[in-house]
Amino acid sequence: MFKGLHARLTLIFILAASSILIIAGLIIMYEVHFHFTMFQKDVPEFNSIEPLTHHFEKALLSSVLWTSLGAILLVCIISYFVAKNLSRPMVEMRKAAEKMAKGELQVRVKSLGDDELNDLGNSLNQLAAKLQLQENYRKNMTSDIAHELRTPLATIKSHLEAFEDGVFEPTTARIQSLTGEIDRLITIVQDLEYLTAMEAPEFSLNKKPQQLNHILIKSVDAVSGAFVQNGILLRSELNSDIEINMDAKRMSQVFMNLFSNALRYTPRGGEVTVVTHVDSESVLITIRDTGIGIPEEESKHVFERFYRGEKSRNREHGGSGIGLTIVKRIVEAHEGQIWVNGEYKQGTEVKMSFNR
């Protein structure tokens, strides 16, 4: 007739309430009989009214018995409906979890009251929402990866077919073009491998007390040649040096990536500046350039996988589309924050904040 949690709760309620009623009934019946026996011993005139007292005792005991039986029956009925009401939200959550396991991540549990069961339902809804978001990310990432790999592969294939058919001569310039596309594929795969490693549970940083200015100066020196070659001024305005607990190798990767982006989107004659500001609670690092800039509505998305604004969607300037995602993961692993100042109108301004 009914099974599962509903049946178990009903049985528990019936056994608990019935046990209490039976014990209470037996105690009352014993007390009634005991007091009637005491009354018989203490009252000499008892024999004259013995039939009446015996009849009264039987009537009283019978009333207790039938009242207990009626109460047990009422307990069974009430327990059934109470257990049904208590088990309904849990049954709904079980069904929702089963649907989620089958991939129906849009399912949600209705809010019921303001208790622990409602909190459990809300937690299940949050889990479903996060799983749905992750599934959307997975689908988008698969689509983006296919898009990123398709173009260089198609270019390589078309060139090789042209060489094979004799349409193109395998000149040095064309072979270099193919090499560039292959390098691009290698970069995408390496970035994907690195991003996957960073998002793995076992990923950890080798954090030690480091001089921030020392890491910044080394990063600036590493890219200064490329800036000179492209006719772009790279300046640093560093505040008093400070020691921060960080992974020097990972943070150098962050700075190198941001400098490379600034170099890629800043025209000849432009300027890139790195500035640090230190106060009693935090360290603020700003990298600004005088390049093409990022529209304010796009600045919120630049750290997403494979995101590119319309200005930089072309293959001449575009990178792997994962570099800034890796940058954000590294900064967040250091318990820091990174964002693009969308209100900066002279180019692009990227800010990072770390606790001291």
mmCIF file of C-alpha atoms in Angstrom:
data_model
loop_
_atom_site.group_PDB
_atom_site.id
_atom_site.type_symbol
_atom_site.label_atom_id
_atom_site.label_comp_id
_atom_site.label_asym_id
_atom_site.label_seq_id
_atom_site.Cartn_x
_atom_site.Cartn_y
_atom_site.Cartn_z
ATOM 1 C CA MET A 1 0.000 0.000 0.000
ATOM 2 C CA PHE A 2 2.830 2.396 0.840
ATOM 3 C CA LYS A 3 6.533 1.878 1.152
ATOM 4 C CA GLY A 4 9.880 3.486 1.727
ATOM 5 C CA LEU A 5 10.397 6.480 3.992
ATOM 6 C CA HIS A 6 6.650 7.066 4.390
ATOM 7 C CA ALA A 7 6.163 3.515 5.700
ATOM 8 C CA ARG A 8 9.123 3.694 8.059
ATOM 9 C CA LEU A 9 8.044 7.035 9.535
ATOM 10 C CA THR A 10 4.454 5.793 9.966
ATOM 11 C CA LEU A 11 5.630 2.623 11.686
ATOM 12 C CA ILE A 12 7.981 4.559 13.972
ATOM 13 C CA PHE A 13 5.221 6.991 15.010
ATOM 14 C CA ILE A 14 2.731 4.157 15.603
ATOM 15 C CA LEU A 15 5.170 2.078 17.644
ATOM 16 C CA ALA A 16 6.282 5.056 19.727
ATOM 17 C CA ALA A 17 2.791 6.375 20.465
ATOM 18 C CA SER A 18 1.260 2.910 20.944
ATOM 19 C CA SER A 19 3.996 1.891 23.355
ATOM 20 C CA ILE A 20 3.362 5.000 25.425
ATOM 21 C CA LEU A 21 -0.417 4.408 25.403
ATOM 22 C CA ILE A 22 -0.129 0.712 26.285
ATOM 23 C CA ILE A 23 2.282 1.371 29.140
ATOM 24 C CA ALA A 24 0.130 4.241 30.428
ATOM 25 C CA GLY A 25 -3.007 2.103 30.123
ATOM 26 C CA LEU A 26 -1.458 -0.821 32.007
ATOM 27 C CA ILE A 27 -0.267 1.505 34.757
ATOM 28 C CA ILE A 28 -3.722 3.061 35.102
ATOM 29 C CA MET A 29 -5.402 -0.374 35.156
ATOM 30 C CA TYR A 30 -2.957 -1.605 37.782
ATOM 31 C CA GLU A 31 -3.491 1.504 39.906
ATOM 32 C CA VAL A 32 -7.280 1.158 39.677
ATOM 33 C CA HIS A 33 -7.184 -2.494 40.699
ATOM 34 C CA PHE A 34 -4.680 -1.755 43.486
ATOM 35 C CA HIS A 35 -6.784 1.011 44.989
ATOM 36 C CA PHE A 36 -9.955 -1.036 44.806
ATOM 37 C CA THR A 37 -8.132 -3.865 46.633
ATOM 38 C CA MET A 38 -6.900 -1.423 49.293
ATOM 39 C CA PHE A 39 -10.403 -0.042 49.622
ATOM 40 C CA GLN A 40 -11.740 -3.571 50.153
ATOM 41 C CA LYS A 41 -9.258 -4.152 53.022
ATOM 42 C CA ASP A 42 -9.678 -0.784 54.697
ATOM 43 C CA VAL A 43 -13.503 -0.549 54.700
ATOM 44 C CA PRO A 44 -15.278 -3.135 56.932
ATOM 45 C CA GLU A 45 -18.656 -2.455 55.276
ATOM 46 C CA PHE A 46 -17.234 -3.339 51.849
ATOM 47 C CA ASN A 47 -19.056 -6.685 51.625
ATOM 48 C CA SER A 48 -22.419 -4.974 51.470
ATOM 49 C CA ILE A 49 -21.443 -3.036 48.328
ATOM 50 C CA GLU A 50 -18.998 -5.535 46.835
ATOM 51 C CA PRO A 51 -21.051 -6.245 43.655
ATOM 52 C CA LEU A 52 -21.335 -2.515 42.972
ATOM 53 C CA THR A 53 -17.619 -1.857 43.441
ATOM 54 C CA HIS A 54 -16.697 -4.859 41.318
ATOM 55 C CA HIS A 55 -18.972 -3.640 38.564
ATOM 56 C CA PHE A 56 -17.534 -0.131 38.829
ATOM 57 C CA GLU A 57 -13.970 -1.522 38.695
ATOM 58 C CA LYS A 58 -14.759 -3.563 35.574
ATOM 59 C CA ALA A 59 -16.427 -0.569 33.941
ATOM 60 C CA LEU A 60 -13.460 1.644 34.730
ATOM 61 C CA LEU A 61 -10.935 -0.919 33.479
ATOM 62 C CA SER A 62 -12.996 -1.519 30.348
ATOM 63 C CA SER A 63 -13.165 2.238 29.699
ATOM 64 C CA VAL A 64 -9.402 2.518 30.043
ATOM 65 C CA LEU A 65 -8.905 -0.439 27.706
ATOM 66 C CA TRP A 66 -11.269 0.767 24.974
ATOM 67 C CA THR A 67 -9.990 4.319 25.284
ATOM 68 C CA SER A 68 -6.429 3.054 24.790
ATOM 69 C CA LEU A 69 -7.468 0.968 21.767
ATOM 70 C CA GLY A 70 -9.287 3.967 20.255
ATOM 71 C CA ALA A 71 -6.302 6.189 20.924
ATOM 72 C CA ILE A 72 -4.008 3.646 19.227
ATOM 73 C CA LEU A 73 -6.295 3.586 16.180
ATOM 74 C CA LEU A 74 -6.299 7.396 16.089
ATOM 75 C CA VAL A 75 -2.515 7.371 16.410
ATOM 76 C CA CYS A 76 -2.284 5.062 13.381
ATOM 77 C CA ILE A 77 -4.409 7.406 11.259
ATOM 78 C CA ILE A 78 -2.604 10.566 12.378
ATOM 79 C CA SER A 79 0.805 8.928 11.992
ATOM 80 C CA TYR A 80 -0.013 7.971 8.418
ATOM 81 C CA PHE A 81 -0.798 11.543 7.374
ATOM 82 C CA VAL A 82 1.956 13.157 9.454
ATOM 83 C CA ALA A 83 4.519 10.753 7.991
ATOM 84 C CA LYS A 84 3.166 11.453 4.520
ATOM 85 C CA ASN A 85 3.591 15.207 4.981
ATOM 86 C CA LEU A 86 7.074 14.785 6.426
ATOM 87 C CA SER A 87 8.252 12.365 3.761
ATOM 88 C CA ARG A 88 6.779 14.240 0.778
ATOM 89 C CA PRO A 89 9.554 16.880 0.488
ATOM 90 C CA MET A 90 12.243 14.220 0.951
ATOM 91 C CA VAL A 91 10.616 12.031 -1.698
ATOM 92 C CA GLU A 92 10.507 15.038 -4.036
ATOM 93 C CA MET A 93 14.188 15.725 -3.352
ATOM 94 C CA ARG A 94 15.008 12.072 -4.076
ATOM 95 C CA LYS A 95 13.144 12.256 -7.382
ATOM 96 C CA ALA A 96 14.895 15.534 -8.210
ATOM 97 C CA ALA A 97 18.284 13.958 -7.440
ATOM 98 C CA GLU A 98 17.441 11.002 -9.689
ATOM 99 C CA LYS A 99 16.523 13.383 -12.517
ATOM 100 C CA MET A 100 19.768 15.304 -11.978
ATOM 101 C CA ALA A 101 21.672 12.013 -12.207
ATOM 102 C CA LYS A 102 20.001 11.431 -15.591
ATOM 103 C CA GLY A 103 21.131 14.840 -16.836
ATOM 104 C CA GLU A 104 17.930 16.839 -16.221
ATOM 105 C CA LEU A 105 19.766 19.661 -14.460
ATOM 106 C CA GLN A 106 16.943 22.181 -14.872
ATOM 107 C CA VAL A 107 14.888 20.410 -12.177
ATOM 108 C CA ARG A 108 14.275 22.331 -8.946
ATOM 109 C CA VAL A 109 12.715 21.534 -5.567
ATOM 110 C CA LYS A 110 9.868 23.735 -4.337
ATOM 111 C CA SER A 111 10.550 25.808 -1.239
ATOM 112 C CA LEU A 112 8.694 24.414 1.788
ATOM 113 C CA GLY A 113 8.569 26.452 4.971
ATOM 114 C CA ASP A 114 11.606 27.661 6.882
ATOM 115 C CA ASP A 115 13.270 24.635 8.455
ATOM 116 C CA GLU A 116 16.095 22.168 7.916
ATOM 117 C CA LEU A 117 14.212 20.363 5.145
ATOM 118 C CA ASN A 118 13.785 23.647 3.317
ATOM 119 C CA ASP A 119 17.514 24.337 3.750
ATOM 120 C CA LEU A 120 18.266 20.905 2.308
ATOM 121 C CA GLY A 121 15.993 21.655 -0.661
ATOM 122 C CA ASN A 122 17.701 24.992 -1.244
ATOM 123 C CA SER A 123 21.116 23.302 -1.111
ATOM 124 C CA LEU A 124 19.928 20.773 -3.691
ATOM 125 C CA ASN A 125 18.687 23.611 -5.908
ATOM 126 C CA GLN A 126 22.038 25.363 -5.598
ATOM 127 C CA LEU A 127 23.814 22.132 -6.511
ATOM 128 C CA ALA A 128 21.584 21.727 -9.565
ATOM 129 C CA ALA A 129 22.219 25.324 -10.619
ATOM 130 C CA LYS A 130 25.986 24.921 -10.289
ATOM 131 C CA LEU A 131 25.931 21.619 -12.169
ATOM 132 C CA GLN A 132 23.868 23.237 -14.913
ATOM 133 C CA LEU A 133 26.305 26.134 -15.078
ATOM 134 C CA GLN A 134 29.253 23.730 -15.263
ATOM 135 C CA GLU A 135 27.507 21.753 -17.978
ATOM 136 C CA ASN A 136 26.988 24.952 -19.971
ATOM 137 C CA TYR A 137 30.651 25.801 -19.458
ATOM 138 C CA ARG A 138 31.626 22.333 -20.643
ATOM 139 C CA LYS A 139 29.504 22.615 -23.791
ATOM 140 C CA ASN A 140 30.772 26.121 -24.510
ATOM 141 C CA MET A 141 34.348 25.034 -23.903
ATOM 142 C CA THR A 142 33.962 22.065 -26.257
ATOM 143 C CA SER A 143 32.529 24.366 -28.902
ATOM 144 C CA ASP A 144 35.277 26.936 -28.338
ATOM 145 C CA ILE A 145 38.027 24.336 -28.505
ATOM 146 C CA ALA A 146 36.588 23.004 -31.767
ATOM 147 C CA HIS A 147 36.451 26.553 -33.118
ATOM 148 C CA GLU A 148 40.016 27.347 -32.039
ATOM 149 C CA LEU A 149 41.433 24.142 -33.514
ATOM 150 C CA ARG A 150 39.367 24.175 -36.699
ATOM 151 C CA THR A 151 40.897 27.328 -38.212
ATOM 152 C CA PRO A 152 44.602 26.426 -37.985
ATOM 153 C CA LEU A 153 43.882 22.833 -39.014
ATOM 154 C CA ALA A 154 41.879 24.018 -42.029
ATOM 155 C CA THR A 155 44.693 26.415 -42.986
ATOM 156 C CA ILE A 156 47.314 23.673 -42.730
ATOM 157 C CA LYS A 157 45.138 21.248 -44.701
ATOM 158 C CA SER A 158 44.447 23.756 -47.493
ATOM 159 C CA HIS A 159 48.141 24.613 -47.842
ATOM 160 C CA LEU A 160 49.182 20.968 -47.938
ATOM 161 C CA GLU A 161 46.541 20.195 -50.559
ATOM 162 C CA ALA A 162 47.730 23.169 -52.592
ATOM 163 C CA PHE A 163 51.301 21.910 -52.375
ATOM 164 C CA GLU A 164 50.183 18.444 -53.377
ATOM 165 C CA ASP A 165 48.194 19.700 -56.381
ATOM 166 C CA GLY A 166 50.980 22.005 -57.471
ATOM 167 C CA VAL A 167 48.904 25.151 -56.977
ATOM 168 C CA PHE A 168 51.400 26.559 -54.442
ATOM 169 C CA GLU A 169 55.128 26.284 -54.404
ATOM 170 C CA PRO A 170 56.462 25.283 -50.954
ATOM 171 C CA THR A 171 58.296 28.539 -50.464
ATOM 172 C CA THR A 172 59.979 29.512 -47.205
ATOM 173 C CA ALA A 173 57.291 32.105 -46.445
ATOM 174 C CA ARG A 174 54.473 29.580 -46.877
ATOM 175 C CA ILE A 175 56.234 26.949 -44.796
ATOM 176 C CA GLN A 176 56.793 29.556 -42.079
ATOM 177 C CA SER A 177 53.068 30.323 -42.233
ATOM 178 C CA LEU A 178 52.311 26.640 -41.649
ATOM 179 C CA THR A 179 54.828 26.555 -38.818
ATOM 180 C CA GLY A 180 53.042 29.497 -37.206
ATOM 181 C CA GLU A 181 49.707 27.664 -37.352
ATOM 182 C CA ILE A 182 51.293 24.538 -35.849
ATOM 183 C CA ASP A 183 52.833 26.659 -33.083
ATOM 184 C CA ARG A 184 49.390 28.078 -32.428
ATOM 185 C CA LEU A 185 47.947 24.568 -32.071
ATOM 186 C CA ILE A 186 50.745 23.616 -29.684
ATOM 187 C CA THR A 187 50.102 26.748 -27.595
ATOM 188 C CA ILE A 188 46.381 26.001 -27.344
ATOM 189 C CA VAL A 189 47.004 22.412 -26.260
ATOM 190 C CA GLN A 190 49.651 23.465 -23.710
ATOM 191 C CA ASP A 191 47.372 26.128 -22.250
ATOM 192 C CA LEU A 192 44.509 23.631 -22.011
ATOM 193 C CA GLU A 193 46.766 21.142 -20.238
ATOM 194 C CA TYR A 194 47.939 23.821 -17.822
ATOM 195 C CA LEU A 195 44.404 25.063 -17.128
ATOM 196 C CA THR A 196 43.230 21.500 -16.497
ATOM 197 C CA ALA A 197 46.119 20.946 -14.087
ATOM 198 C CA MET A 198 45.302 24.172 -12.241
ATOM 199 C CA GLU A 199 41.652 23.222 -11.799
ATOM 200 C CA ALA A 200 42.519 19.760 -10.472
ATOM 201 C CA PRO A 201 41.967 19.222 -6.711
ATOM 202 C CA GLU A 202 45.619 18.304 -6.175
ATOM 203 C CA PHE A 203 46.906 21.594 -7.634
ATOM 204 C CA SER A 204 48.965 23.562 -5.125
ATOM 205 C CA LEU A 205 51.270 26.563 -5.067
ATOM 206 C CA ASN A 206 54.829 26.689 -3.778
ATOM 207 C CA LYS A 207 54.295 29.872 -1.791
ATOM 208 C CA LYS A 208 57.189 31.520 0.017
ATOM 209 C CA PRO A 209 57.897 35.071 1.219
ATOM 210 C CA GLN A 210 58.943 36.943 -1.945
ATOM 211 C CA GLN A 211 59.954 40.507 -2.762
ATOM 212 C CA LEU A 212 57.200 41.779 -5.061
ATOM 213 C CA ASN A 213 59.355 44.388 -6.803
ATOM 214 C CA HIS A 214 61.997 41.770 -7.555
ATOM 215 C CA ILE A 215 59.449 39.594 -9.388
ATOM 216 C CA LEU A 216 58.069 42.590 -11.288
ATOM 217 C CA ILE A 217 61.517 43.851 -12.348
ATOM 218 C CA LYS A 218 62.511 40.395 -13.610
ATOM 219 C CA SER A 219 59.287 40.185 -15.626
ATOM 220 C CA VAL A 220 59.791 43.654 -17.076
ATOM 221 C CA ASP A 221 63.378 42.819 -18.058
ATOM 222 C CA ALA A 222 62.228 39.600 -19.745
ATOM 223 C CA VAL A 223 59.821 41.395 -22.097
ATOM 224 C CA SER A 224 61.634 44.711 -22.511
ATOM 225 C CA GLY A 225 63.356 43.575 -25.723
ATOM 226 C CA ALA A 226 60.052 42.826 -27.423
ATOM 227 C CA PHE A 227 58.707 46.245 -26.383
ATOM 228 C CA VAL A 228 61.765 48.025 -27.787
ATOM 229 C CA GLN A 229 61.495 46.061 -31.021
ATOM 230 C CA ASN A 230 57.858 47.117 -31.429
ATOM 231 C CA GLY A 231 58.525 50.759 -30.528
ATOM 232 C CA ILE A 232 56.478 50.692 -27.306
ATOM 233 C CA LEU A 233 57.652 52.270 -24.047
ATOM 234 C CA LEU A 234 57.487 50.020 -20.981
ATOM 235 C CA ARG A 235 57.666 51.950 -17.702
ATOM 236 C CA SER A 236 57.486 50.863 -14.056
ATOM 237 C CA GLU A 237 56.440 53.011 -11.087
ATOM 238 C CA LEU A 238 57.089 50.749 -8.119
ATOM 239 C CA ASN A 239 56.244 51.697 -4.562
ATOM 240 C CA SER A 240 58.434 50.721 -1.619
ATOM 241 C CA ASP A 241 59.290 47.050 -1.822
ATOM 242 C CA ILE A 242 57.188 44.641 0.197
ATOM 243 C CA GLU A 243 57.427 40.956 0.988
ATOM 244 C CA ILE A 244 54.409 38.835 0.062
ATOM 245 C CA ASN A 245 53.800 35.132 0.491
ATOM 246 C CA MET A 246 53.469 33.914 -3.112
ATOM 247 C CA ASP A 247 54.675 31.462 -5.736
ATOM 248 C CA ALA A 248 57.281 33.470 -7.663
ATOM 249 C CA LYS A 249 57.139 31.267 -10.769
ATOM 250 C CA ARG A 250 53.344 31.448 -11.071
ATOM 251 C CA MET A 251 53.211 35.183 -10.419
ATOM 252 C CA SER A 252 55.908 35.774 -13.035
ATOM 253 C CA GLN A 253 53.656 33.893 -15.437
ATOM 254 C CA VAL A 254 50.815 36.254 -14.539
ATOM 255 C CA PHE A 255 52.887 39.372 -15.187
ATOM 256 C CA MET A 256 54.395 37.985 -18.408
ATOM 257 C CA ASN A 257 50.945 37.146 -19.742
ATOM 258 C CA LEU A 258 49.561 40.589 -18.931
ATOM 259 C CA PHE A 259 52.604 42.328 -20.459
ATOM 260 C CA SER A 260 52.264 40.181 -23.585
ATOM 261 C CA ASN A 261 48.592 41.152 -23.923
ATOM 262 C CA ALA A 262 49.442 44.823 -23.487
ATOM 263 C CA LEU A 263 52.187 44.500 -26.130
ATOM 264 C CA ARG A 264 49.828 42.729 -28.542
ATOM 265 C CA TYR A 265 47.124 45.391 -28.426
ATOM 266 C CA THR A 266 49.227 48.567 -28.084
ATOM 267 C CA PRO A 267 50.278 50.281 -31.334
ATOM 268 C CA ARG A 268 53.801 51.485 -32.070
ATOM 269 C CA GLY A 269 54.596 54.659 -30.141
ATOM 270 C CA GLY A 270 52.283 53.613 -27.290
ATOM 271 C CA GLU A 271 53.102 53.145 -23.652
ATOM 272 C CA VAL A 272 52.627 50.412 -21.030
ATOM 273 C CA THR A 273 53.019 51.216 -17.336
ATOM 274 C CA VAL A 274 53.094 48.974 -14.275
ATOM 275 C CA VAL A 275 52.316 50.684 -10.960
ATOM 276 C CA THR A 276 52.236 49.332 -7.396
ATOM 277 C CA HIS A 277 50.483 50.858 -4.418
ATOM 278 C CA VAL A 278 50.955 49.561 -0.877
ATOM 279 C CA ASP A 279 48.805 50.379 2.141
ATOM 280 C CA SER A 280 48.385 48.874 5.589
ATOM 281 C CA GLU A 281 46.084 46.060 4.461
ATOM 282 C CA SER A 282 46.668 45.300 0.775
ATOM 283 C CA VAL A 283 48.906 45.609 -2.258
ATOM 284 C CA LEU A 284 47.467 46.954 -5.511
ATOM 285 C CA ILE A 285 49.233 46.260 -8.824
ATOM 286 C CA THR A 286 48.063 48.119 -11.926
ATOM 287 C CA ILE A 287 49.124 47.447 -15.525
ATOM 288 C CA ARG A 288 47.788 50.035 -17.952
ATOM 289 C CA ASP A 289 48.420 50.585 -21.651
ATOM 290 C CA THR A 290 47.485 53.106 -24.331
ATOM 291 C CA GLY A 291 46.217 50.441 -26.728
ATOM 292 C CA ILE A 292 42.872 49.785 -28.378
ATOM 293 C CA GLY A 293 41.130 49.321 -25.019
ATOM 294 C CA ILE A 294 38.240 47.100 -23.986
ATOM 295 C CA PRO A 295 34.597 48.263 -23.998
ATOM 296 C CA GLU A 296 33.115 48.407 -20.508
ATOM 297 C CA GLU A 297 30.489 45.760 -21.296
ATOM 298 C CA GLU A 298 33.229 43.351 -22.435
ATOM 299 C CA SER A 299 35.568 43.933 -19.485
ATOM 300 C CA LYS A 300 33.506 41.565 -17.318
ATOM 301 C CA HIS A 301 34.080 38.644 -19.693
ATOM 302 C CA VAL A 302 37.751 38.863 -20.664
ATOM 303 C CA PHE A 303 38.771 36.234 -18.095
ATOM 304 C CA GLU A 304 36.391 33.629 -19.519
ATOM 305 C CA ARG A 305 37.783 30.767 -21.583
ATOM 306 C CA PHE A 306 38.299 31.636 -25.269
ATOM 307 C CA TYR A 307 36.554 35.001 -24.915
ATOM 308 C CA ARG A 308 37.586 37.651 -27.415
ATOM 309 C CA GLY A 309 36.083 41.052 -28.115
ATOM 310 C CA GLU A 310 35.265 41.986 -31.685
ATOM 311 C CA LYS A 311 38.360 44.165 -32.022
ATOM 312 C CA SER A 312 40.699 41.295 -31.328
ATOM 313 C CA ARG A 313 38.881 38.392 -32.872
ATOM 314 C CA ASN A 314 41.156 38.273 -35.873
ATOM 315 C CA ARG A 315 43.957 35.725 -36.014
ATOM 316 C CA GLU A 316 46.703 38.277 -36.425
ATOM 317 C CA HIS A 317 46.372 39.502 -32.847
ATOM 318 C CA GLY A 318 44.422 36.762 -31.073
ATOM 319 C CA GLY A 319 46.157 34.445 -28.625
ATOM 320 C CA SER A 320 44.963 31.060 -27.438
ATOM 321 C CA GLY A 321 42.015 32.632 -25.618
ATOM 322 C CA ILE A 322 42.964 30.860 -22.369
ATOM 323 C CA GLY A 323 45.822 32.993 -21.075
ATOM 324 C CA LEU A 324 43.697 35.391 -19.039
ATOM 325 C CA THR A 325 41.694 32.502 -17.615
ATOM 326 C CA ILE A 326 44.958 31.006 -16.341
ATOM 327 C CA VAL A 327 45.976 34.409 -14.968
ATOM 328 C CA LYS A 328 42.754 34.670 -12.984
ATOM 329 C CA ARG A 329 43.119 31.138 -11.602
ATOM 330 C CA ILE A 330 46.665 31.879 -10.399
ATOM 331 C CA VAL A 331 45.656 35.183 -8.778
ATOM 332 C CA GLU A 332 42.672 33.578 -7.040
ATOM 333 C CA ALA A 333 44.893 30.701 -5.873
ATOM 334 C CA HIS A 334 46.944 33.408 -4.108
ATOM 335 C CA GLU A 335 43.700 34.636 -2.498
ATOM 336 C CA GLY A 336 43.863 37.784 -4.614
ATOM 337 C CA GLN A 337 41.495 39.544 -6.993
ATOM 338 C CA ILE A 338 41.952 40.663 -10.590
ATOM 339 C CA TRP A 339 39.702 42.808 -12.732
ATOM 340 C CA VAL A 340 39.696 45.121 -15.727
ATOM 341 C CA ASN A 341 38.858 48.752 -15.038
ATOM 342 C CA GLY A 342 36.051 49.245 -17.560
ATOM 343 C CA GLU A 343 35.929 52.996 -16.885
ATOM 344 C CA TYR A 344 39.520 53.534 -18.014
ATOM 345 C CA LYS A 345 39.252 55.312 -21.390
ATOM 346 C CA GLN A 346 42.914 55.682 -22.438
ATOM 347 C CA GLY A 347 43.423 51.999 -23.278
ATOM 348 C CA THR A 348 43.224 49.049 -20.900
ATOM 349 C CA GLU A 349 43.854 49.011 -17.170
ATOM 350 C CA VAL A 350 44.171 45.686 -15.332
ATOM 351 C CA LYS A 351 44.238 45.725 -11.540
ATOM 352 C CA MET A 352 45.297 43.046 -9.051
ATOM 353 C CA SER A 353 44.839 43.200 -5.299
ATOM 354 C CA PHE A 354 46.509 40.986 -2.677
ATOM 355 C CA ASN A 355 46.237 40.986 1.100
ATOM 356 C CA ARG A 356 49.415 41.788 3.006
#
